XYZ file of C-alpha atoms in Angstrom:
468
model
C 0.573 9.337 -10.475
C -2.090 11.451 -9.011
C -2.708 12.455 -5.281
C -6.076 10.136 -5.890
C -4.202 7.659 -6.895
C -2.266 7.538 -4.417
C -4.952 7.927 -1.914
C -6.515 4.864 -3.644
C -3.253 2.885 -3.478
C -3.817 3.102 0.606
C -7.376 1.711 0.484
C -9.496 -1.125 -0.191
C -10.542 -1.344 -3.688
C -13.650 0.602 -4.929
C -13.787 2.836 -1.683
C -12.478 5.956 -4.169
C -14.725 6.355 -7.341
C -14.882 9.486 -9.940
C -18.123 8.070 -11.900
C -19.704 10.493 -13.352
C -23.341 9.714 -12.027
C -21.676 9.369 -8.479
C -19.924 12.788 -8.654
C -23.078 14.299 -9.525
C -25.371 12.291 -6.867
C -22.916 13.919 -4.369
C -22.396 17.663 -5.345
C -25.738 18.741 -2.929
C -27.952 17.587 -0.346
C -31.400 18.316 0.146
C -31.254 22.402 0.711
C -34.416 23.661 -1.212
C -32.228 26.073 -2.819
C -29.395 23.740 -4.097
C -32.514 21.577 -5.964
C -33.813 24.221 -7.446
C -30.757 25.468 -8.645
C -30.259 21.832 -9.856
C -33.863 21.570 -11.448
C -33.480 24.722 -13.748
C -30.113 23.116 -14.794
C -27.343 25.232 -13.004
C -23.784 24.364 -13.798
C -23.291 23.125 -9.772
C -20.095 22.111 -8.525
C -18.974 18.500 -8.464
C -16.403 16.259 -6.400
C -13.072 15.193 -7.740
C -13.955 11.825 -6.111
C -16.482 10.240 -3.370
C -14.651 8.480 -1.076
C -16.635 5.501 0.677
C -15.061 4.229 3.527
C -15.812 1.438 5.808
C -14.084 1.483 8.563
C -12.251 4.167 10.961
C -9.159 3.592 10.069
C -9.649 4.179 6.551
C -11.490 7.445 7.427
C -7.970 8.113 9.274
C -5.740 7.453 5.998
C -8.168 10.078 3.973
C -7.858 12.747 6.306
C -4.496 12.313 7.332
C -3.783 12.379 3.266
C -6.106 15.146 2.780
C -4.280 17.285 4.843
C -0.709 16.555 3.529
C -2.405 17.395 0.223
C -4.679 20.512 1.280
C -8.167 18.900 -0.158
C -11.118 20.114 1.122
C -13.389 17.006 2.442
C -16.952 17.092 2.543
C -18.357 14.689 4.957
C -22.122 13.133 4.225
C -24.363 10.573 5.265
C -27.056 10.657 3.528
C -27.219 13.701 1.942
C -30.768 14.523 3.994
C -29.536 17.938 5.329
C -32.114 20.726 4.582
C -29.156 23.741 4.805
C -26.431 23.131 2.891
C -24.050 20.941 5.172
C -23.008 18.729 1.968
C -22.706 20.782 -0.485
C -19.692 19.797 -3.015
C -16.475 21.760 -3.998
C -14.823 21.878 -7.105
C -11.219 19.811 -6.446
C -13.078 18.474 -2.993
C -13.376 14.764 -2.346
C -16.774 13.637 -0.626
C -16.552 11.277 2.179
C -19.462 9.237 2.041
C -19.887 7.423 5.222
C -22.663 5.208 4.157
C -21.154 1.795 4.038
C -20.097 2.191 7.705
C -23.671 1.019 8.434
C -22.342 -1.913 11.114
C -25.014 -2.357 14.564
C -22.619 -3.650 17.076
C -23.758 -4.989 20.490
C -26.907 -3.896 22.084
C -25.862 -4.126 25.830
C -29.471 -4.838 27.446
C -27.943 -4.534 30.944
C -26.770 -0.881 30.720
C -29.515 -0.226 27.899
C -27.217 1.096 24.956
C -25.890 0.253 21.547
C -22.968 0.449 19.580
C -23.065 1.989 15.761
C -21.137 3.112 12.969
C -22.062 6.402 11.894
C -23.099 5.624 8.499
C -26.406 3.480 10.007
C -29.375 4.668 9.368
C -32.552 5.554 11.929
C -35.140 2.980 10.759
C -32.769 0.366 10.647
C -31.248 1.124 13.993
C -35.059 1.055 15.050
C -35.763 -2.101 13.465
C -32.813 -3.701 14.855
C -33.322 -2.223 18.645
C -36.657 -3.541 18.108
C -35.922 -7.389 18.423
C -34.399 -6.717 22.380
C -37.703 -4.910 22.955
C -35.665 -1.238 23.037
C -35.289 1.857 21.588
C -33.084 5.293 21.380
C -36.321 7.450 21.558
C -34.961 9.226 18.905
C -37.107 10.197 15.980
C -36.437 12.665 13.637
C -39.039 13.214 10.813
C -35.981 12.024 8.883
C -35.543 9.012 10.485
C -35.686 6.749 7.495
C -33.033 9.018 5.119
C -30.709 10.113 8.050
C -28.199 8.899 9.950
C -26.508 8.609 13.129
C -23.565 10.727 12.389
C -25.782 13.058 10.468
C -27.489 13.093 13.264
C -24.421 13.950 15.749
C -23.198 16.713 13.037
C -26.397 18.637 13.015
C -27.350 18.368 16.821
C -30.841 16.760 15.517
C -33.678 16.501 18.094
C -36.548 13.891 17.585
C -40.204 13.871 17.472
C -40.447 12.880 21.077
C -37.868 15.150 22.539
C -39.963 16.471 25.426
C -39.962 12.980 26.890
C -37.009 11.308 25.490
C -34.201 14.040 24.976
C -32.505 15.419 21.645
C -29.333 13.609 20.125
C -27.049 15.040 23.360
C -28.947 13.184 25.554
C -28.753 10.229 24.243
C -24.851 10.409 23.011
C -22.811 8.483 25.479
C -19.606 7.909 23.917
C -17.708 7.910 20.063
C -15.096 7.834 18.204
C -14.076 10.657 15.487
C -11.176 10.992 13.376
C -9.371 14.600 13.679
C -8.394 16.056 10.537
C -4.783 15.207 10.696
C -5.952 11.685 10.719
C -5.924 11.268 14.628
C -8.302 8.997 15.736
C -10.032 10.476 19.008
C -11.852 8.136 21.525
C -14.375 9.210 24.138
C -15.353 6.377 26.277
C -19.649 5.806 26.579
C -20.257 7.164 30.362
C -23.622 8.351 31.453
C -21.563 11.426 32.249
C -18.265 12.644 33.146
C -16.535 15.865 34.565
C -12.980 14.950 33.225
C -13.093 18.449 31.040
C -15.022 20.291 28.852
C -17.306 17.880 27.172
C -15.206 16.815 23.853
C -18.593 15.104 22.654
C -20.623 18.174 23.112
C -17.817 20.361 21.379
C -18.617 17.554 18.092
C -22.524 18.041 18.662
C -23.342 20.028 15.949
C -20.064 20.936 14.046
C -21.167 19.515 10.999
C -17.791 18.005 9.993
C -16.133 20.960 10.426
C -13.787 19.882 13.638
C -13.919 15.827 12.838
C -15.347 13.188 11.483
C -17.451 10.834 13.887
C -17.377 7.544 12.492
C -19.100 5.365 15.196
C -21.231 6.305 18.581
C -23.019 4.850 21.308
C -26.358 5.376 22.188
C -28.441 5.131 25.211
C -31.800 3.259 25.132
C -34.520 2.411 26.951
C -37.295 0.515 27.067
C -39.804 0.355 23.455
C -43.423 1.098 24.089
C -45.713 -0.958 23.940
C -47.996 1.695 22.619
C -49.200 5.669 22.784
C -52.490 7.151 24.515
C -53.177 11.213 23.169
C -54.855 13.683 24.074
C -55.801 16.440 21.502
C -57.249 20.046 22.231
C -58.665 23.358 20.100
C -57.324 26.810 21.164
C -58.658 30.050 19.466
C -54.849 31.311 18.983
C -51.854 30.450 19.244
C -50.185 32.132 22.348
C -52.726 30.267 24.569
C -52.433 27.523 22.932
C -48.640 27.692 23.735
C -49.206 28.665 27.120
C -51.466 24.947 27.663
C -48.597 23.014 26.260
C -46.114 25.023 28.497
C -47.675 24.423 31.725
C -48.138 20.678 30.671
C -44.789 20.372 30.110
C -43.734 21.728 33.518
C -45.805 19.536 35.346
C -44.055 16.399 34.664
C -46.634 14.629 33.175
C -44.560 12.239 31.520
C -46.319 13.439 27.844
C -42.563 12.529 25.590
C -44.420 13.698 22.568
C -45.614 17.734 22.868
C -46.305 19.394 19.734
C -48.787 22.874 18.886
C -50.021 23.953 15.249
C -51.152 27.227 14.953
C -54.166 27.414 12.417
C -52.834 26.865 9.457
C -50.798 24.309 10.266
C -53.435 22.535 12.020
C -55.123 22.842 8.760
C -52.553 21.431 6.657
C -52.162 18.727 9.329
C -55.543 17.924 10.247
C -57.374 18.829 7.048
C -58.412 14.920 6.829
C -60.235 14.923 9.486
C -62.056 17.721 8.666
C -60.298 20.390 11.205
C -61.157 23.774 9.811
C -60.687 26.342 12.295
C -58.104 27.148 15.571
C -55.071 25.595 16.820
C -54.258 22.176 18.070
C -52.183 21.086 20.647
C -51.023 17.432 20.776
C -49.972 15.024 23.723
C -48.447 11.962 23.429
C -48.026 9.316 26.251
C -45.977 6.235 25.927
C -48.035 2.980 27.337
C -46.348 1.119 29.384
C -44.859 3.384 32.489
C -46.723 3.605 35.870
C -49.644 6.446 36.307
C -50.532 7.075 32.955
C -54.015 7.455 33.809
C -52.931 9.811 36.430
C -50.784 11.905 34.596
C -52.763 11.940 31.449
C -55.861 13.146 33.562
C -53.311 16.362 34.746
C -52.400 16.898 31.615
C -56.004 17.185 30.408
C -56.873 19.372 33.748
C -54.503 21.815 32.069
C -55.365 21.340 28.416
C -59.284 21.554 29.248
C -59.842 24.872 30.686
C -59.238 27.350 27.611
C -59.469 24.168 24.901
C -61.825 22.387 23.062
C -61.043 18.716 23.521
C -60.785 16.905 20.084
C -60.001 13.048 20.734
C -58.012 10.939 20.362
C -57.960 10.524 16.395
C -55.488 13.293 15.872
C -52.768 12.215 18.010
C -53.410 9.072 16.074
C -53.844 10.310 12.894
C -50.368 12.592 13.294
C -48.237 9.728 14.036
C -49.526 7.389 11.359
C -48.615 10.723 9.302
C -45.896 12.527 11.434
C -43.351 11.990 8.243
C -45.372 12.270 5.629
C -43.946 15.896 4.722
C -40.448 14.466 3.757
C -42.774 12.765 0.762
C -44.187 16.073 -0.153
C -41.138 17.899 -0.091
C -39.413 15.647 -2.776
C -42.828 16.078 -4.614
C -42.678 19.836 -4.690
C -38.298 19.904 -5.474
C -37.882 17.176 -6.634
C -38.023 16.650 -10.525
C -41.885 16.347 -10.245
C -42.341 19.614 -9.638
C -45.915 19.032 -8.827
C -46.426 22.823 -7.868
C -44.430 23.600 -11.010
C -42.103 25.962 -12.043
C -41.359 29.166 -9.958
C -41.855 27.393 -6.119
C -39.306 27.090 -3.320
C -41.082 25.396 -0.143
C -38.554 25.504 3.012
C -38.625 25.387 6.716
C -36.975 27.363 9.292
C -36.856 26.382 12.934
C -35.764 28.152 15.893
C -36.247 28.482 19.415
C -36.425 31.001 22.210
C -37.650 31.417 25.826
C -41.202 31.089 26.510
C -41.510 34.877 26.973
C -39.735 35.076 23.761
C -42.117 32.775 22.039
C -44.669 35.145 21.427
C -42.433 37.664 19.755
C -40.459 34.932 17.556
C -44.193 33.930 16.033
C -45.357 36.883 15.368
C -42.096 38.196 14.250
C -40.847 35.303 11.629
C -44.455 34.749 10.415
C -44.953 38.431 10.127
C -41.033 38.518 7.957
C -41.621 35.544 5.694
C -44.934 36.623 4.923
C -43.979 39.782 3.428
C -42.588 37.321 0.495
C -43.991 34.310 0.872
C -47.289 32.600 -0.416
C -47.993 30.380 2.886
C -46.615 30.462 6.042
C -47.130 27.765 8.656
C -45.914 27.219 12.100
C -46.068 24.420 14.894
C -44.479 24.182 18.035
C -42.306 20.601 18.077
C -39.908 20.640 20.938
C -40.809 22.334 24.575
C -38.591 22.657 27.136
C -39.812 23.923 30.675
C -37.900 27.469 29.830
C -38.844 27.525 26.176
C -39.593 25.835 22.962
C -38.574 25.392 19.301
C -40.884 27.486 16.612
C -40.879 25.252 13.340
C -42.071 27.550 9.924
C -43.162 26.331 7.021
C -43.042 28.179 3.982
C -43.853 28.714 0.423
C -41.817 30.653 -2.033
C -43.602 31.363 -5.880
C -42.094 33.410 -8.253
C -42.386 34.527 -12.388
C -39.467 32.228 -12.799
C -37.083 30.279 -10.767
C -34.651 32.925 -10.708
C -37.133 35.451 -9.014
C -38.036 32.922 -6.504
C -34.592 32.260 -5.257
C -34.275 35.871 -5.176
C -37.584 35.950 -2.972
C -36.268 33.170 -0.972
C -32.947 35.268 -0.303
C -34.625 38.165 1.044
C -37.515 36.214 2.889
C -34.543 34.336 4.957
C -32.601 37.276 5.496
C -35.549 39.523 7.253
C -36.930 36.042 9.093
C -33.418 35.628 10.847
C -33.216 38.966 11.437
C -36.771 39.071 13.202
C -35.922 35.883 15.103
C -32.228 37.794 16.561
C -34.055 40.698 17.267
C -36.884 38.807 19.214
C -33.975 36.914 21.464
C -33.869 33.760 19.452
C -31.619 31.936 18.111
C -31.657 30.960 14.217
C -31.973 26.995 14.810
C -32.876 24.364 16.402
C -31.895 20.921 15.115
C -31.228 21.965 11.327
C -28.033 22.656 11.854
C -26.379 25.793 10.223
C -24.686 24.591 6.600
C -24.609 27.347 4.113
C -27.935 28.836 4.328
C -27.565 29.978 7.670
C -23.741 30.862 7.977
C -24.276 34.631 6.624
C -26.294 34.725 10.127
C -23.670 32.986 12.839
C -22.308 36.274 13.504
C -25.616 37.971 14.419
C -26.799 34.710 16.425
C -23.349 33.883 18.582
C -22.098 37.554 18.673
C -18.829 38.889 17.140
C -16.755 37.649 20.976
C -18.657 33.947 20.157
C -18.139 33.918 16.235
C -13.992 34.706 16.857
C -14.392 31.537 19.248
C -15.683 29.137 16.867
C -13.242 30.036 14.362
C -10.606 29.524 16.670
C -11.513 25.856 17.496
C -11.865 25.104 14.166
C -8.086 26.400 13.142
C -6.855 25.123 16.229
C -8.338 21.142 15.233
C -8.039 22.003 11.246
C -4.958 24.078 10.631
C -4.981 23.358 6.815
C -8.741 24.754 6.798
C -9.786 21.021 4.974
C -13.010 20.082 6.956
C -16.229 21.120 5.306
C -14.779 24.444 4.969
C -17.683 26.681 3.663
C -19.821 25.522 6.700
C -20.840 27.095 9.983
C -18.330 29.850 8.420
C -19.061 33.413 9.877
């Protein structure tokens, strides 16, 4: 009898599979590079099974097994991740949490919600929806992601400036260590009993433990969202407007600034063709909007061009219409054909930072790439996130990846030398582990690795990620 069989014998029937079809679904995620390599028909590396568990304890009896066994386990939720965080291994197993997709209680009095990880963001939406609440939490992904996919890459959504990034909202979970211990952290609205054992899981992408269920603080849904919309000749003003607005508590929850050709891409449909726009979203419904929207215009006005309402309006009937056009361009469509990588890198720095990290990145991919387009999504009253768009085209397939390779490695570059740091709510995967070192320092790097053989002795958990 195999170890899989085995491992079957202690679960429910049907949560181990080795289909063919299933292996292959589950040997990448959605890192540009792993598609491509995919699309041009690259021998890529499949599971020896995908494990779908439904419950924590049966997350506990895999890893406990796959440590007394020494099999790597790749956790996934729904395979969304734009770097590499699910990539398959040869002899591996998958753990697919996607039938833990239970919504427990909503407790209105305290305003949160208890989840398995495996739920994902519209549905938790939907379902927050009928008690008139929400997490506040929108990633552009927010229909194809998850809520532990969201805890494993530290994800921040669309209305972070107002609402806070996954942290914020995290209040409590449960994750299974990888000797099968099943670790419980009490939801508190915050706690000094330690170092924060949910932060340390915040973005370590499977690699410490697997969080199978959470819960989430909420607050009340709004009943609706007023915008304001301005023009800037360039971009460092532009980012200067948002910055101040953001400082001045104006209660905007959505902040977001396209430089020009971003704005063009974005705007293009309402027939923006020139300068950069900054966005401000309001949510209807607390006290003083009219206030706080006319101080936020008082310090949009001055060096900007006021635009209207329609684009705020226009970008969130559209803010995720660019997960569409990604599967378009790597996905088996191809629609920009053969020979084209498009990816995104986001990072963030201080505000007197920001300047160098645009001018920097933009200046690094564009020495190999077609396009390059950047927006500001997530500002911070000491700095912001810097989110690049690019476009990779090549003879062939092979020469674009190589393009890619070297575009990536003189962008991170740039953004260490400019005092950033090489991302924001992407997470690290592959892609960006050949850059840890450079980001956390050698002293911070030796850290990490320390944790993760202190919590993973047999080295089991997602072990080619967040690797220096």
């Amino acid at each position: 009898m195999s170890s899989l069989d085995i491992l079957a014998g202690r679960l429910p029937d049907g949560t181990v599979t080795t289909d063919p079809g299933t292996l292959r679904e589950h040997a990448i995620d959605s890192w540009s590079l792993a598609l491509l390599r995919r699309i041009r028909g690259d021998d890529l590396p499949e599971p020896a099974a995908v494990l779908f568990p439904a419950r924590t304890g049966e997350v506990a009896t895999i890893l406990a097994w796959a440590s007394q066994t020494g099999t790597a386990v790749i956790p996934r939720g729904a395979g969304s991740g734009v770097c590499g965080g699910a990539q398959a291994e040869t002899r591996a197993v998958v753990l697919d949490l996607s039938r833990m997709d239970r919504i427990g209680e909503v407790d209105t009095i305290s305003q949160t919600v208890e989840v398995q990880a495996g739920v994902r963001g519209d549905r938790l939406e939907e379902a927050l929806a009928r008690h008139g609440l929400t997490t506040g939490h929108y990633p552009q992904s927010i229909a194809i992601s998850t809520v532990g996919g969201w805890i494993a890459a530290s994800s921040a959504g669309q209305a972070s400036a107002g609402f806070g990034a996954i942290e914020d909202v995290l209040l409590g979970l449960t994750a299974v260590l990888p000797d099968g211990e099943i670790l419980r952290l009490r939801p508190v609205p915050r706690s000094a009993a330690g170092p924060d054992l949910r932060r340390l899981l915040v973005g370590s992408e499977g690699t410490l433990a697997v969080v199978t269920e959470a819960t989430l603080a909420c607050r009340p849904r709004p009943a609706g969202w007023e915008w304001l919309a301005f023009s800037y000749s360039d971009f460092t003003t532009m980012a200067t407007a948002l910055r101040d607005v953001r400082r001045a508590g104006t209660g905007a929850a959505v902040l977001r600034g396209y430089d020009e050709t971003d704005a063009q891409l974005g705007f293009g449909a309402l027939g923006h063709a020139s300068g950069c726009v900054a966005l401000a979203g309001f949510p209807a419904g607390p006290p003083g909007l009219a206030a706080r929207k006319q101080a936020a215009a008082g310090i949009l006005a001055p060096l900007g061009a006021e635009l209207g309402a329609r684009y705020g309006e226009h970008w969130w009937q559209h803010r995720n219409d660019a997960v569409q056009t990604f599967a378009q361009i790597m996905g088996p469509d191809r629609t920009f054909g053969t020979g084209v990588i498009v990816d995104t890198m986001e990072v963030a720095g201080l505000w007197s930072a920001v300047p160098r990290l645009y001018d920097g990145i933009r200046t690094a991919l564009s020495a190999h790439a077609r396009a390059v387009a950047c927006h500001l999504s997530h500002l911070y009253p000491s700095g912001s996130s810097l989110y690049f768009t690019f476009l990779i085209s090549g003879a062939d397939d092979h020469e674009a990846e190589t393009t890619y390779r070297a575009a990536w490695q003189q962008a991170a570059r740039s953004c260490t030398e400019a005092g950033g740091t090489i991302t924001h709510h992407h997470g690290v995967g592959r892609l960006k582990a050949p850059f840890l070192t450079q980001d956390l320092g050698e002293t911070g790097a030796h850290v990490l690795t320390r944790i993760r053989k202190a919590l993973d002795p047999a080295g089991i958990m997602n072990p080619a990620v967040i690797r220096p």
